[in-house]
PDB file of C-alpha atoms in Angstrom:
ATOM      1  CA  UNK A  70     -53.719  38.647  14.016  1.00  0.00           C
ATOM      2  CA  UNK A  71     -56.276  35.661  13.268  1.00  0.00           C
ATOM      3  CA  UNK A  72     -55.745  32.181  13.974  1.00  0.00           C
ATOM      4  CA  UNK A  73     -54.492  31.410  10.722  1.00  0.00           C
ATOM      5  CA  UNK A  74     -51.174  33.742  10.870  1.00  0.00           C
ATOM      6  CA  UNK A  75     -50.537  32.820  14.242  1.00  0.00           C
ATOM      7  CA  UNK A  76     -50.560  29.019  13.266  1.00  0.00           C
ATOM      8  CA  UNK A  77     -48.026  30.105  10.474  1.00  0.00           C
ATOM      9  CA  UNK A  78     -46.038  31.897  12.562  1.00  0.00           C
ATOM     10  CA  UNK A  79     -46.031  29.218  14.801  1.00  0.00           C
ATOM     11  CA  UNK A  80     -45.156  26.877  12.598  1.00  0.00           C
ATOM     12  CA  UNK A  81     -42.317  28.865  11.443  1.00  0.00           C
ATOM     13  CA  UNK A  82     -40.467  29.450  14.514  1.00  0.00           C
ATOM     14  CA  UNK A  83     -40.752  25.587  14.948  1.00  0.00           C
ATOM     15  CA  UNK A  84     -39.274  24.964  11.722  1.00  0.00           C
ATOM     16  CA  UNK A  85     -36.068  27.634  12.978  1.00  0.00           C
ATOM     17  CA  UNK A  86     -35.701  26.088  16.318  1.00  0.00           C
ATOM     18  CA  UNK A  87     -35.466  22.462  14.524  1.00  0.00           C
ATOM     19  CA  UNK A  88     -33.449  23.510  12.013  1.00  0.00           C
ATOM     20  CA  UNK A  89     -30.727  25.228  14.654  1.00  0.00           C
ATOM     21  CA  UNK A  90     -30.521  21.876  16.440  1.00  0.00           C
ATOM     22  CA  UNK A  91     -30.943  19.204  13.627  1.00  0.00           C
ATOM     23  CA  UNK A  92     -27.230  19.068  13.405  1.00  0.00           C
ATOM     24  CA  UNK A  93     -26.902  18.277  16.792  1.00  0.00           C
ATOM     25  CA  UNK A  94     -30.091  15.925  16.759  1.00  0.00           C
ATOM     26  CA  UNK A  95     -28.352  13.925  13.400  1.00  0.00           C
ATOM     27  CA  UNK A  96     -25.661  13.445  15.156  1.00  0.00           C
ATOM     28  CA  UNK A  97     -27.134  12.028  18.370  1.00  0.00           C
ATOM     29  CA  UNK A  98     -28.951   9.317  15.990  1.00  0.00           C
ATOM     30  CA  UNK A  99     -26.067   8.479  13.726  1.00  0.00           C
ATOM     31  CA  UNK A 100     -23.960   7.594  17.115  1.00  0.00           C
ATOM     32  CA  UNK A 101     -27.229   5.785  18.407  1.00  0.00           C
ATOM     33  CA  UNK A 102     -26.993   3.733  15.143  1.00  0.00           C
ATOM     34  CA  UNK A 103     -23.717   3.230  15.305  1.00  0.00           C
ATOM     35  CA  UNK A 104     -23.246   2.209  18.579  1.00  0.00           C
ATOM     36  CA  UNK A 105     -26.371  -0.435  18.430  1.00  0.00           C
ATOM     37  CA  UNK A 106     -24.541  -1.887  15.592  1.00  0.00           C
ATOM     38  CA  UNK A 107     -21.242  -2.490  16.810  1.00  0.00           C
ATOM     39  CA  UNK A 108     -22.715  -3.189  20.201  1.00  0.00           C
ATOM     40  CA  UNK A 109     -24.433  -6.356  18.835  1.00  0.00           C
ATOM     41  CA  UNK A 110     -21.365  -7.062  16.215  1.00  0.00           C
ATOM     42  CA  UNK A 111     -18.927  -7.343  18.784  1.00  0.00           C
ATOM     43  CA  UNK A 112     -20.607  -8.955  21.002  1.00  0.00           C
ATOM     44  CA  UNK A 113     -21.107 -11.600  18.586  1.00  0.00           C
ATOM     45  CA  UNK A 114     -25.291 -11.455  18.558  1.00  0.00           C
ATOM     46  CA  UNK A 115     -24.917 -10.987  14.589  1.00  0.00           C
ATOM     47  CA  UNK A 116     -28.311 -11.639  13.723  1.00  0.00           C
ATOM     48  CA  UNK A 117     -29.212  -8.691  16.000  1.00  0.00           C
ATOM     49  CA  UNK A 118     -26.873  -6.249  14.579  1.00  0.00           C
ATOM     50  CA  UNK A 119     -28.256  -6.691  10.645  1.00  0.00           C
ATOM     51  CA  UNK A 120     -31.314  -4.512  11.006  1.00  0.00           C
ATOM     52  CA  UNK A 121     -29.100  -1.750  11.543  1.00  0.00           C
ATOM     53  CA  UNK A 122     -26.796  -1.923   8.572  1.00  0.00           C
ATOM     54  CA  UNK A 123     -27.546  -1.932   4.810  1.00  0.00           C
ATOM     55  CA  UNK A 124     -28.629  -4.980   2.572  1.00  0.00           C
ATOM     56  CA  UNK A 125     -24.857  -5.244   0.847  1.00  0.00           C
ATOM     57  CA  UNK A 126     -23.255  -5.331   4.520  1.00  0.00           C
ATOM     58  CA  UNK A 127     -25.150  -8.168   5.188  1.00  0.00           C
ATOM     59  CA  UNK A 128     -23.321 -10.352   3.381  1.00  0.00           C
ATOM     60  CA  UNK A 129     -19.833  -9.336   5.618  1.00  0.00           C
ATOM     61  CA  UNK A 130     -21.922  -9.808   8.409  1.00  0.00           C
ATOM     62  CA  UNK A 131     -22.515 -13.936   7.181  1.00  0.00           C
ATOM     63  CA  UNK A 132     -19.239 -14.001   6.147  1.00  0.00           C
ATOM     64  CA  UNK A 133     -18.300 -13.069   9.668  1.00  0.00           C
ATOM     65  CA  UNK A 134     -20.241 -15.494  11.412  1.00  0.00           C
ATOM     66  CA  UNK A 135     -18.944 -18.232   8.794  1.00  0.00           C
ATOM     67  CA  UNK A 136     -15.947 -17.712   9.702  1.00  0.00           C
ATOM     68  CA  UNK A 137     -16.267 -18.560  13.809  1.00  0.00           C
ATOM     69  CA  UNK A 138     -15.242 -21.851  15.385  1.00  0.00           C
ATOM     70  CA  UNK A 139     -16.064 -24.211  18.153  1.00  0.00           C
ATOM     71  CA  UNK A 140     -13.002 -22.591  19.776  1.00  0.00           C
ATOM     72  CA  UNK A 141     -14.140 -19.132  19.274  1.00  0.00           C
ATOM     73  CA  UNK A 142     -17.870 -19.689  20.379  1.00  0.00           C
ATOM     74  CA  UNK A 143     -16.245 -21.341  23.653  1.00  0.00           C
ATOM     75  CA  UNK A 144     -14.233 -18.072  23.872  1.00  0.00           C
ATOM     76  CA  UNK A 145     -16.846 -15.894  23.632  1.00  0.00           C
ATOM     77  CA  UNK A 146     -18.798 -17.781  25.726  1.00  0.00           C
ATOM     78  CA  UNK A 147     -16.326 -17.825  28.810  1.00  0.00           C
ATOM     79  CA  UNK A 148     -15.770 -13.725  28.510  1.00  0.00           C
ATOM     80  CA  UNK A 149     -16.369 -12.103  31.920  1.00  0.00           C
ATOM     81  CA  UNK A 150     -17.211  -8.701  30.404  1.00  0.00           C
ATOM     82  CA  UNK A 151     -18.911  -7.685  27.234  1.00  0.00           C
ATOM     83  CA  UNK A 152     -17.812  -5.768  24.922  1.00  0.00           C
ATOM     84  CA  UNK A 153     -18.914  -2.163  24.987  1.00  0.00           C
ATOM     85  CA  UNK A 154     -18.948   0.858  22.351  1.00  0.00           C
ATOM     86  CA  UNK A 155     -18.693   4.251  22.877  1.00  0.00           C
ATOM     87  CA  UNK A 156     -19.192   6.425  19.620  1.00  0.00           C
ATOM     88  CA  UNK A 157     -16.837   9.294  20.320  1.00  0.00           C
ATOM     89  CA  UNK A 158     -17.796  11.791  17.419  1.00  0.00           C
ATOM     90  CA  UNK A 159     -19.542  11.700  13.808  1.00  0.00           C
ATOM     91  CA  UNK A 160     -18.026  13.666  10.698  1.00  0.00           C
ATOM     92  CA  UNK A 161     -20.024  14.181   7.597  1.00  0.00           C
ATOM     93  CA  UNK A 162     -18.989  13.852   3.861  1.00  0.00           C
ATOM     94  CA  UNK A 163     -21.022  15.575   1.158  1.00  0.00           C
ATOM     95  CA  UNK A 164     -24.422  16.162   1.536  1.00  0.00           C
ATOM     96  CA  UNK A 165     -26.395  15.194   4.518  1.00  0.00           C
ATOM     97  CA  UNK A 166     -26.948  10.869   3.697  1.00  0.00           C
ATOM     98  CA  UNK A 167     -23.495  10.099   4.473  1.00  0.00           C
ATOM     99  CA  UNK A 168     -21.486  10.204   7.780  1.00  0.00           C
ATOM    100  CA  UNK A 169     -18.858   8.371   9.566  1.00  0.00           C
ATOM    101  CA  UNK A 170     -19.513   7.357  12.980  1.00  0.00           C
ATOM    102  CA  UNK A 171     -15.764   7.091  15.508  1.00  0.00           C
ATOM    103  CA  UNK A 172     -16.141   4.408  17.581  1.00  0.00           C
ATOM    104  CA  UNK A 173     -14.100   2.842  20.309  1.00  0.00           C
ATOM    105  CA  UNK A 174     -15.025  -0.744  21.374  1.00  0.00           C
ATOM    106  CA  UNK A 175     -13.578  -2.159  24.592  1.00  0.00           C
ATOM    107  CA  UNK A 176     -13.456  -5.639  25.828  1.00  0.00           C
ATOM    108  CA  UNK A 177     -13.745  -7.581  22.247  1.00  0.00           C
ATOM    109  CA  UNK A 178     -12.908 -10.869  20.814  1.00  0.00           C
ATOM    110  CA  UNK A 179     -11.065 -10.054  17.548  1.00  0.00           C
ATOM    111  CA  UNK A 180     -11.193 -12.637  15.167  1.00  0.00           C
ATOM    112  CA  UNK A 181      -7.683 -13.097  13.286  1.00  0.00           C
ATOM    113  CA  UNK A 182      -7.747 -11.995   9.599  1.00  0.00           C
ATOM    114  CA  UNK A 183      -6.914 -15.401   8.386  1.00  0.00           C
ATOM    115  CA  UNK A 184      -9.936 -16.868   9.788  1.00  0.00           C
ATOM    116  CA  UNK A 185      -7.669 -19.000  11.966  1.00  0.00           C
ATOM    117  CA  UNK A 186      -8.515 -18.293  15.895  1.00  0.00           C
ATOM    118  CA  UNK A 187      -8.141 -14.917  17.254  1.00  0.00           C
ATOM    119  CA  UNK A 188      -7.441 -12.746  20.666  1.00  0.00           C
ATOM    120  CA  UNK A 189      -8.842 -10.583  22.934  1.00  0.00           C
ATOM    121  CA  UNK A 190      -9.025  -6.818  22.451  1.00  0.00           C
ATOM    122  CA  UNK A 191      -9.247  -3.965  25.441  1.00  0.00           C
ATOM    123  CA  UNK A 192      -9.449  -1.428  22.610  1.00  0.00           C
ATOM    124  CA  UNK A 193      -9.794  -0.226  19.514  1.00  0.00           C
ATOM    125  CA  UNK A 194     -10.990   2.791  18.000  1.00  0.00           C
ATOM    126  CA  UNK A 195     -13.171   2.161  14.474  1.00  0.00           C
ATOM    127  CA  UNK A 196     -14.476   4.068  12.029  1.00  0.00           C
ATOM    128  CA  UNK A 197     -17.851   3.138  10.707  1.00  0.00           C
ATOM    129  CA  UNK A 198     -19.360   4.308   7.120  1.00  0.00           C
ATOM    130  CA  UNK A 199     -23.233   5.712   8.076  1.00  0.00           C
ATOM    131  CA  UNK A 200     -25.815   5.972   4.945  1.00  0.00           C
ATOM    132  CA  UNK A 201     -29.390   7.897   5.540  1.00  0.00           C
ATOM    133  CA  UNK A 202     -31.789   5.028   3.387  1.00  0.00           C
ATOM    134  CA  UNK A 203     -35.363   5.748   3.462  1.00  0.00           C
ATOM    135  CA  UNK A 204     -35.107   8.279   6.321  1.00  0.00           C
ATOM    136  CA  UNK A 205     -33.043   6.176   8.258  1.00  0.00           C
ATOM    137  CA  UNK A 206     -29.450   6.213   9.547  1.00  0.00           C
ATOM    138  CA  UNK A 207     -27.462   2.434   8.809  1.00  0.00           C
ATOM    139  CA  UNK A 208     -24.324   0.842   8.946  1.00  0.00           C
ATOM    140  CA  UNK A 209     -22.140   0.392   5.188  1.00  0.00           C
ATOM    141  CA  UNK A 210     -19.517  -2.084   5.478  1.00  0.00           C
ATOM    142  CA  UNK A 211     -17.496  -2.803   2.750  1.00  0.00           C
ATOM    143  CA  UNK A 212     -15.756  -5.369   4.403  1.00  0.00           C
ATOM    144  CA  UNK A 213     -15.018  -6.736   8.136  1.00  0.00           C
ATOM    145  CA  UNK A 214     -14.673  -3.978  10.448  1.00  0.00           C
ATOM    146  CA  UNK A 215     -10.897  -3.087  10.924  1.00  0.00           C
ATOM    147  CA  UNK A 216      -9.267  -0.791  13.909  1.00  0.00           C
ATOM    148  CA  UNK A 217      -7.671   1.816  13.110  1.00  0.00           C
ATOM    149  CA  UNK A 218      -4.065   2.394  13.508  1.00  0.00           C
ATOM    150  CA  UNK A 219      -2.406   5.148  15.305  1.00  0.00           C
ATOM    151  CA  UNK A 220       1.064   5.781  15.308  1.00  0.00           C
ATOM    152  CA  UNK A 221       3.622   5.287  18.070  1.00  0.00           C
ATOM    153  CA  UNK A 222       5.606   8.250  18.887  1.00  0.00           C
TER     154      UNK A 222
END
């Protein structure tokens, strides 16, 4: 075999062990994404969070910050803990540029729908819409991020 064919070959069984553990390795970068997001989101460092989320989400993400008050940034200023994420799985919809990203975000200041004050959280589970743009995994909003509900039995 000459250097050529063993290159090839090479390359090939590269190819097969990437493709057996891109799913996995998607995965792993759509929670990183998610999480970096929602980290800086809900800990109020907005400006942070809009490299990782498309250019129409921006716009919730100004709304969001429009909508905060001296009594919220004195809130958020006194909170002991930060709020942390934990992205606990990622489904996929069809094809392979959209996901969802399951999140659960502990230790949050949740600002009230009607823009009037708001309360703190110690948990909520979200789900977060995930677009591949330009080779890269990002946050679509469609509006302000709301928790899911779960039933009580």
């Amino acid at each position: 075999m000459n250097w050529r064919q063993r290159a090839s070959m090479g390359c090939m069984a590269g190819a097969i062990l990437l493709m057996g553990c891109g799913h996995e390795k998607t995965e792993e970068t759509i929670g990183m994404c998610a999480d970096s997001f929602a980290t800086m989101y809900f800990n109020w460092k907005l400006a942070e969070a809009l490299p990782h989320c498309t250019g129409e989400t921006q716009q919730w993400i100004r709304y969001a910050a429009s909508q905060v008050n001296e009594a919220d940034v004195d809130t958020l200023r006194s909170k002991e803990l930060p709020a942390t994420v934990e992205c606990t799985g990622v489904s996929y919809q069809e094809g392979d540029t959209t996901a969802t990203a399951h999140i659960v975000v502990r230790h949050f200041w949740e600002m009230a729908q009607s823009g009037m004050g708001g309360s703190m959280v110690d948990e909520a589970t979200f789900a977060l819409q995930m677009v591949k743009r330009a080779g890269r995994w990002l946050v679509r909003m469609e509006g302000l991020p709301q928790s899911e509900k779960t039933g009580r039995d």
